[in-house]
Amino acid sequence: MQDTSANNKRIAKNTLLLYFRMLFLMLISLYTSRVILNALGVEDYGIYTVVGGFVMMFSMLSGSLSAAISRFITFELGTGNTEKLKRVFSSSVTIQAGIALVIIAIAETLGLWFLNEKMVIPENRMAAANWCFQFSILTFAVNLISVPYNASIIAHEKMSAFAYISIMEALGKLSISWCISINPIDKLVFYALMVSFLSWIICLIYAIYCRKHFEECIYHFIYDHELLKRMFGFAGWNFIGASSAVLRNQGADVILNLFFGPVVNAARGIAVKMDAVITQFVTNFMMALNPQITKSYASGDMEYMFKLMFKGARYSYYILLLLTLPVILNTHYILVLWLKLVPDHTALFVQLILVLALSESISNPLVTAMLATGKIRNYQLVVGGLQMMNLPVAYICLYFGAIPESVVIVAIVISQLCLAARLYMLRRMINLKVGQYLKDVYLNVIMVTTIAAFIPSVMSLNLSEGFPHFILTSIVSIISTLLVVYFVGCSNSEREYAIVKAIQLCNKFKMN
């Protein structure tokens, strides 16, 4: 394995590259969401959200297989076995194609029945909803086929390609949003059709790039019984975790539709979109970090893996806190500026979903370490079983008259229970030092959050909503978070490292 310094530089380089990508995508995504919401209207936007979410319900098995594919490709790169890597890739493509056919068959039978008989959709929009369902299935199928190619790019840590292709996809969605209002057919049908078409184009680009740059990414039909058994065994247990995540997220859309209709689906859809934009900062950081965690485990460098896990958890949380605190304090004002047309319940959905993202962020490196071991049966039975409780508990709350946002409150509580279960299981799986994690990560981020949020929160409560409130609380939130992270959240060595890097950066600007 390469030395630690080289690995750290690679992580930093890939993270910066992904951040530049993310900043560009964030601006496009926010603008695109506004254009789409205003072009489709609240009702049609809600229909697309719930129908697309319902199709994702069928991804429970595919999600577990996708995690297995990413883990096996990255693991074999860590061991340096090229021939095994080729077999893993070809087997992965075969598996995903087979799963896509199975899910299409289920969706076209059970899915169509549920859509037309159970979901709450206005009668005059049912035909458009069915077309949207069909195109969503096609989009989902092609995304399955893309998984082995995406996993190869990330495992090879070629983030530049990932960034450029993602930007192309975002520009494509922006172009589609501009065309919604001027197209001659139904707006909802047109949007679903064009999103599906774009997904096929992006999949083809990923495939061409991987075939050209990675020798293992040339598909040959291979029947390796032992490899398939291992991958399906891994995926079978990971199915519990993957399905629980899908039931929590997309399942929430379905039960909200059953109780409240598509308008509340639109509110939650907007909140999820804002959350996705903000959490891209953490996603990009973990995307650069995850291959190193898996490769460290594969090479037996446990000390370096633990170091990456602990720092990754803290840094992920710090990044997210820096971004979410101003948004949580100014949610309604930001939504009005962004969308103009703001559905009821949107603001509280946004705030709660961002709190959920903060709760989940410190668990991401733990999940990566668990997947790296390949021994996930007991972990998934415990943690996945807890996550499975999201849907029934949320349904019971809504049945007895709880507010729509209660589905996210349930998810936050269960997220904390899952964190405790992860720590318990990983202590047994990889000898994780739970006490050190609680001290260095959990208590650390609680202290940082409490201190950083105090002054901005007091200011927010004593100022009237408006542009001055937004600017002032945002500036104070950012300064407060940065100072508290530096003086309270970071160790002495981390502060010294930050000072050195800041001096180097200043010297570069002076030289220029």
XYZ file of C-alpha atoms in Angstrom:
512
model
C 0.000 0.000 0.000
C 1.174 3.488 -0.749
C 2.324 5.612 2.132
C -0.139 7.571 4.224
C 0.963 10.963 2.885
C 0.253 9.970 -0.719
C -3.165 8.613 0.237
C -4.046 11.777 2.142
C -3.043 13.938 -0.830
C -5.185 11.809 -3.125
C -8.175 12.152 -0.791
C -7.671 15.935 -0.595
C -7.277 16.292 -4.367
C -10.361 14.213 -5.129
C -12.401 16.019 -2.485
C -11.502 19.460 -3.888
C -12.307 18.317 -7.413
C -15.676 16.981 -6.317
C -16.395 20.227 -4.450
C -15.869 22.311 -7.573
C -18.238 19.943 -9.346
C -20.710 20.167 -6.513
C -20.767 23.978 -6.389
C -21.612 24.081 -10.084
C -24.218 21.335 -9.743
C -25.763 22.997 -6.697
C -26.534 26.203 -8.584
C -27.958 24.276 -11.531
C -29.981 21.912 -9.334
C -31.578 24.665 -7.260
C -32.513 26.660 -10.343
C -33.767 23.552 -12.158
C -36.005 22.581 -9.223
C -37.573 26.037 -9.215
C -38.231 25.942 -12.969
C -39.692 22.413 -12.812
C -41.976 23.188 -9.836
C -43.351 26.316 -11.512
C -43.718 24.595 -14.894
C -45.431 21.451 -13.575
C -47.347 23.000 -10.680
C -47.541 21.682 -7.120
C -49.895 18.791 -7.925
C -47.954 17.354 -10.884
C -44.649 17.862 -9.057
C -46.081 15.861 -6.159
C -47.278 13.125 -8.523
C -43.822 12.810 -10.084
C -42.231 12.687 -6.620
C -44.478 9.929 -5.300
C -44.565 7.856 -8.524
C -40.786 8.037 -8.908
C -40.434 7.190 -5.221
C -42.788 4.250 -5.615
C -40.664 2.857 -8.445
C -37.639 3.182 -6.167
C -39.433 0.895 -3.716
C -38.620 -1.918 -6.129
C -34.904 -1.162 -5.800
C -34.508 -2.890 -2.430
C -32.682 -5.927 -3.831
C -30.790 -3.933 -6.445
C -29.567 -1.522 -3.765
C -28.003 -4.332 -1.791
C -26.370 -5.704 -4.941
C -25.042 -2.259 -5.844
C -23.327 -2.043 -2.458
C -21.897 -5.524 -3.021
C -20.553 -4.540 -6.443
C -18.867 -1.401 -5.124
C -17.335 -3.307 -2.228
C -15.989 -6.200 -4.354
C -14.527 -3.942 -7.070
C -12.811 -1.667 -4.533
C -11.611 -4.639 -2.470
C -10.016 -6.378 -5.476
C -8.282 -3.136 -6.450
C -6.883 -3.035 -2.917
C -5.509 -6.571 -3.263
C -4.137 -5.945 -6.791
C -5.721 -9.058 -8.349
C -6.470 -7.887 -11.912
C -7.894 -11.164 -13.212
C -10.273 -11.415 -10.271
C -11.259 -7.803 -10.837
C -12.250 -8.566 -14.442
C -14.433 -11.444 -13.311
C -16.052 -9.303 -10.639
C -16.935 -6.566 -13.137
C -18.414 -8.881 -15.783
C -20.374 -10.787 -13.160
C -21.671 -7.481 -11.814
C -23.050 -6.381 -15.181
C -24.770 -9.744 -15.653
C -26.316 -9.566 -12.192
C -27.611 -6.007 -12.661
C -29.145 -6.810 -16.052
C -30.923 -9.842 -14.578
C -32.207 -7.876 -11.608
C -33.455 -5.114 -13.927
C -35.600 -7.643 -15.837
C -37.028 -9.081 -12.603
C -37.896 -5.654 -11.198
C -39.512 -4.544 -14.474
C -41.738 -7.651 -14.333
C -42.770 -6.924 -10.719
C -43.351 -3.236 -11.382
C -45.516 -3.931 -14.441
C -47.804 -6.217 -12.429
C -47.924 -5.454 -8.713
C -46.731 -1.899 -9.212
C -49.360 -0.991 -11.797
C -52.119 -2.436 -9.617
C -51.029 -0.410 -6.577
C -50.643 2.771 -8.615
C -54.120 2.582 -10.107
C -56.044 1.108 -7.183
C -54.455 2.452 -3.993
C -52.536 5.675 -4.558
C -54.259 9.048 -4.129
C -54.008 10.735 -7.546
C -56.673 12.974 -9.176
C -58.686 11.070 -11.810
C -57.828 13.522 -14.561
C -54.079 12.989 -13.950
C -54.143 9.191 -13.723
C -53.185 8.659 -17.393
C -50.210 11.011 -17.038
C -49.223 9.259 -13.809
C -49.177 5.908 -15.625
C -46.922 7.282 -18.348
C -44.702 8.766 -15.659
C -44.589 5.328 -14.010
C -43.462 3.629 -17.229
C -40.695 6.120 -17.926
C -39.575 5.975 -14.278
C -39.184 2.200 -14.626
C -36.979 2.673 -17.706
C -34.892 5.277 -15.864
C -34.489 2.951 -12.921
C -33.435 0.032 -15.153
C -30.696 1.960 -16.923
C -29.406 3.307 -13.617
C -28.982 -0.290 -12.493
C -26.831 -1.078 -15.517
C -24.685 1.997 -14.770
C -23.751 0.832 -11.268
C -20.699 -1.337 -12.152
C -19.284 1.459 -14.322
C -19.831 4.121 -11.646
C -18.307 1.825 -9.026
C -15.213 1.310 -11.204
C -14.657 5.054 -11.633
C -14.968 5.690 -7.888
C -12.843 2.655 -6.947
C -10.069 3.879 -9.271
C -10.509 7.326 -7.676
C -10.870 8.992 -11.090
C -13.083 11.740 -9.740
C -12.427 14.092 -12.650
C -14.398 11.837 -15.001
C -17.160 11.459 -12.456
C -17.316 15.232 -12.037
C -17.423 16.057 -15.754
C -20.096 13.469 -16.556
C -22.198 14.652 -13.614
C -21.996 18.219 -14.899
C -23.153 17.039 -18.334
C -26.112 15.312 -16.702
C -27.034 18.456 -14.704
C -26.894 20.606 -17.838
C -29.131 18.074 -19.560
C -31.718 18.335 -16.766
C -31.540 22.123 -16.951
C -32.262 21.999 -20.678
C -35.226 19.693 -20.049
C -36.654 22.068 -17.444
C -36.540 24.958 -19.930
C -38.410 22.896 -22.517
C -41.285 21.745 -20.281
C -43.458 24.792 -20.860
C -42.984 24.924 -24.647
C -43.339 21.226 -25.499
C -46.547 20.198 -27.343
C -47.500 17.222 -25.115
C -48.510 16.831 -21.464
C -45.887 18.523 -19.261
C -45.580 15.689 -16.731
C -45.294 13.019 -19.446
C -42.709 15.076 -21.341
C -40.589 15.589 -18.221
C -40.601 11.877 -17.299
C -39.797 10.898 -20.905
C -36.853 13.276 -21.232
C -35.372 12.335 -17.851
C -35.452 8.681 -18.943
C -33.816 9.517 -22.291
C -31.090 11.513 -20.544
C -30.337 8.616 -18.173
C -29.693 6.311 -21.152
C -27.285 8.814 -22.692
C -25.352 9.220 -19.418
C -25.138 5.438 -18.971
C -23.651 5.114 -22.466
C -21.043 7.795 -21.677
C -20.028 6.006 -18.449
C -19.680 2.709 -20.331
C -17.541 4.219 -23.108
C -15.233 5.958 -20.622
C -14.726 2.830 -18.519
C -14.065 0.591 -21.514
C -11.425 3.034 -22.718
C -9.609 3.614 -19.415
C -10.010 0.479 -17.256
C -8.955 -2.885 -18.600
C -11.416 -4.796 -16.428
C -14.432 -2.904 -17.802
C -14.842 -4.944 -20.982
C -17.894 -7.145 -20.503
C -17.775 -10.876 -21.153
C -20.455 -13.266 -20.011
C -18.925 -15.242 -17.155
C -20.568 -17.822 -14.931
C -18.391 -18.017 -11.836
C -20.475 -19.996 -9.366
C -18.240 -19.318 -6.372
C -18.000 -15.580 -7.061
C -21.742 -15.252 -7.670
C -22.396 -17.157 -4.449
C -20.171 -14.767 -2.484
C -21.664 -11.653 -4.079
C -25.248 -12.813 -3.602
C -24.433 -13.917 -0.074
C -23.077 -10.456 0.685
C -26.008 -8.822 -1.109
C -28.532 -11.087 0.566
C -27.641 -9.871 4.042
C -27.097 -6.314 2.846
C -30.619 -6.508 1.395
C -31.951 -5.904 4.901
C -30.090 -2.611 5.221
C -30.796 -1.512 1.641
C -34.507 -2.290 1.881
C -34.834 -0.525 5.228
C -33.325 2.653 3.751
C -35.685 2.507 0.762
C -38.710 1.876 2.989
C -37.732 4.804 5.199
C -37.299 7.268 2.324
C -39.540 6.196 -0.563
C -41.953 4.409 1.786
C -42.536 7.723 3.553
C -43.664 9.239 0.230
C -46.190 6.448 -0.273
C -47.785 6.623 3.184
C -47.855 10.435 3.049
C -49.720 10.111 -0.252
C -52.213 7.699 1.300
C -52.975 10.071 4.187
C -52.545 13.544 2.658
C -52.368 13.361 -1.161
C -49.832 14.722 -3.704
C -49.559 18.262 -2.295
C -47.747 17.015 0.829
C -45.630 14.801 -1.459
C -44.577 17.982 -3.263
C -43.561 19.589 0.049
C -41.456 16.597 1.068
C -40.017 16.312 -2.456
C -38.757 19.898 -2.314
C -37.251 19.273 1.137
C -35.483 16.163 -0.129
C -34.150 18.111 -3.112
C -32.703 20.838 -0.873
C -31.229 18.190 1.419
C -29.632 16.417 -1.558
C -28.005 19.644 -2.720
C -26.587 20.523 0.704
C -25.439 17.013 1.632
C -23.511 16.754 -1.644
C -20.657 18.422 0.236
C -20.475 15.441 2.605
C -21.233 12.920 -0.135
C -18.299 14.208 -2.162
C -15.990 14.042 0.843
C -17.033 10.459 1.644
C -16.823 9.474 -2.021
C -13.141 10.425 -1.932
C -12.622 8.788 1.479
C -14.515 5.487 1.116
C -12.126 3.745 -1.307
C -9.240 4.405 1.103
C -11.164 2.905 4.038
C -11.940 -0.244 2.038
C -8.406 -0.551 0.612
C -6.920 -0.038 4.099
C -8.952 -2.948 5.403
C -8.028 -5.093 2.391
C -4.305 -4.447 3.012
C -4.614 -4.997 6.775
C -3.705 -1.433 7.794
C -6.297 -1.194 10.587
C -4.704 1.751 12.379
C -4.951 3.938 9.290
C -8.524 2.755 8.685
C -9.613 3.768 12.199
C -7.947 7.148 11.752
C -9.845 7.707 8.502
C -13.126 6.602 10.085
C -12.932 8.917 13.089
C -11.724 11.968 11.201
C -14.124 11.277 8.344
C -17.077 11.204 10.744
C -16.121 14.485 12.422
C -15.223 16.338 9.239
C -18.430 15.180 7.533
C -20.459 16.570 10.410
C -18.529 19.858 10.533
C -19.024 20.452 6.812
C -22.723 19.724 7.066
C -23.204 21.869 10.178
C -21.515 24.811 8.470
C -24.042 24.600 5.636
C -27.217 23.568 7.437
C -27.227 25.999 10.365
C -27.905 29.119 8.224
C -30.556 27.192 6.266
C -32.340 25.931 9.397
C -32.470 29.473 10.819
C -33.758 31.002 7.549
C -35.733 28.154 5.981
C -38.949 29.942 5.058
C -37.180 33.011 3.653
C -34.831 30.850 1.545
C -37.746 28.815 0.175
C -39.639 31.954 -0.856
C -36.534 33.362 -2.598
C -35.834 30.031 -4.272
C -39.278 28.839 -5.344
C -41.773 31.710 -4.985
C -44.477 28.986 -4.862
C -43.921 27.205 -1.503
C -46.279 24.297 -0.612
C -47.512 23.998 2.972
C -45.326 21.947 5.370
C -42.198 22.477 3.230
C -40.230 24.563 5.759
C -40.535 22.115 8.665
C -39.816 19.174 6.350
C -36.593 20.902 5.258
C -35.466 21.604 8.839
C -36.158 18.082 10.085
C -34.584 16.377 7.063
C -31.417 18.434 7.568
C -31.311 17.376 11.228
C -31.651 13.768 10.032
C -28.744 14.317 7.623
C -26.581 15.578 10.515
C -27.527 12.512 12.551
C -26.616 10.167 9.686
C -23.363 11.889 8.707
C -21.301 10.521 11.607
C -22.413 6.970 10.743
C -21.284 6.945 7.107
C -17.651 5.893 7.758
C -18.907 3.151 10.094
C -21.072 1.725 7.322
C -18.141 1.782 4.876
C -15.952 -0.119 7.356
C -18.693 -2.677 7.904
C -19.086 -3.298 4.178
C -15.310 -3.623 3.788
C -15.247 -6.647 6.105
C -17.728 -8.588 3.976
C -19.036 -10.195 7.199
C -22.301 -8.369 7.481
C -24.967 -10.910 8.449
C -25.304 -10.131 12.157
C -24.786 -6.408 11.571
C -27.628 -6.216 9.082
C -29.941 -8.306 11.240
C -29.499 -5.855 14.124
C -29.098 -2.466 12.425
C -31.258 -3.242 9.391
C -33.936 -4.654 11.657
C -34.033 -1.388 13.611
C -34.275 0.671 10.431
C -37.156 -1.509 9.255
C -39.205 -0.009 12.085
C -39.323 3.401 10.362
C -42.257 2.617 8.084
C -44.615 0.879 10.544
C -43.941 3.382 13.347
C -44.456 6.338 10.975
C -47.677 4.759 9.665
C -49.005 4.305 13.211
C -48.203 7.944 14.024
C -50.059 9.190 10.951
C -52.971 6.821 11.602
C -53.495 8.392 15.008
C -53.458 11.915 13.610
C -49.816 13.030 13.755
C -48.567 15.815 11.493
C -46.986 14.832 8.133
C -43.517 15.833 9.393
C -43.703 13.127 12.071
C -42.325 10.604 9.542
C -38.987 12.463 9.697
C -39.065 12.788 13.491
C -39.432 8.998 13.706
C -36.478 8.606 11.329
C -34.273 10.868 13.498
C -34.998 8.867 16.664
C -34.374 5.529 14.943
C -31.194 6.937 13.352
C -29.724 7.452 16.823
C -30.722 3.939 17.891
C -29.033 2.583 14.751
C -25.833 4.486 15.581
C -25.701 2.786 18.991
C -26.264 -0.592 17.336
C -23.515 0.082 14.750
C -20.998 0.857 17.469
C -21.899 -2.301 19.360
C -21.610 -4.504 16.264
C -18.384 -2.946 14.957
C -16.731 -3.383 18.336
C -17.117 -7.111 17.766
C -16.388 -7.090 14.021
C -13.254 -4.928 13.796
C -12.396 -4.231 17.451
C -13.667 -0.656 17.172
C -12.864 1.365 20.298
C -16.353 2.573 21.162
C -15.234 4.764 24.055
C -12.769 6.576 21.826
C -15.449 7.058 19.153
C -17.893 8.514 21.676
C -15.259 10.911 22.986
C -13.567 11.903 19.717
C -16.671 11.997 17.520
C -20.076 11.875 19.215
C -19.517 14.115 22.248
C -17.252 16.313 20.130
C -19.942 17.133 17.551
C -22.628 17.642 20.224
C -20.419 20.186 21.988
C -19.527 21.934 18.741
C -23.190 22.132 17.676
C -24.425 23.453 21.020
C -21.843 26.218 21.245
C -21.877 27.166 17.544
C -25.684 27.421 17.330
C -26.284 29.429 20.515
C -25.599 33.008 19.375
C -27.127 32.648 15.850
C -30.270 31.066 17.353
C -30.722 33.888 19.870
C -30.310 36.447 17.079
C -32.805 34.620 14.892
C -35.451 34.633 17.613
C -35.093 38.384 18.143
C -35.056 39.565 14.521
C -37.928 39.800 12.040
C -37.762 37.663 8.907
C -36.296 39.422 5.901
C -33.113 40.049 3.966
C -31.200 41.700 6.869
C -32.140 38.760 9.121
C -30.971 36.281 6.476
C -27.614 37.983 5.849
C -26.811 38.684 9.494
C -27.719 35.256 10.895
C -25.960 33.494 8.007
C -22.707 35.405 8.507
C -22.791 34.928 12.269
C -23.630 31.221 11.866
C -20.711 30.607 9.525
C -18.202 32.553 11.663
C -19.457 30.921 14.868
C -19.235 27.411 13.391
C -15.744 27.925 11.983
C -14.415 29.333 15.258
C -15.975 26.620 17.417
C -14.800 23.839 15.089
C -11.272 25.258 15.176
C -10.995 25.900 18.932
C -13.268 23.160 20.300
C -13.654 20.513 17.611
C -10.051 20.156 16.404
C -7.053 18.691 18.184
C -3.766 20.595 18.608
C -2.167 18.780 15.691
C -5.168 19.553 13.458
C -5.028 23.245 14.393
C -1.314 23.357 13.628
C -1.919 21.646 10.281
C -4.672 24.156 9.437
C -2.375 27.096 10.246
C 0.415 25.696 8.067
C -1.946 25.182 5.143
C -3.440 28.665 5.576
C 0.057 30.221 5.527
C 0.991 28.233 2.414
C -2.218 29.372 0.702
C -1.584 33.012 1.604
C 2.000 32.787 0.290
C 0.731 31.414 -3.020
C -1.673 34.353 -3.402
C 1.165 36.803 -2.594
C 3.405 35.211 -5.205
C 0.655 35.528 -7.789
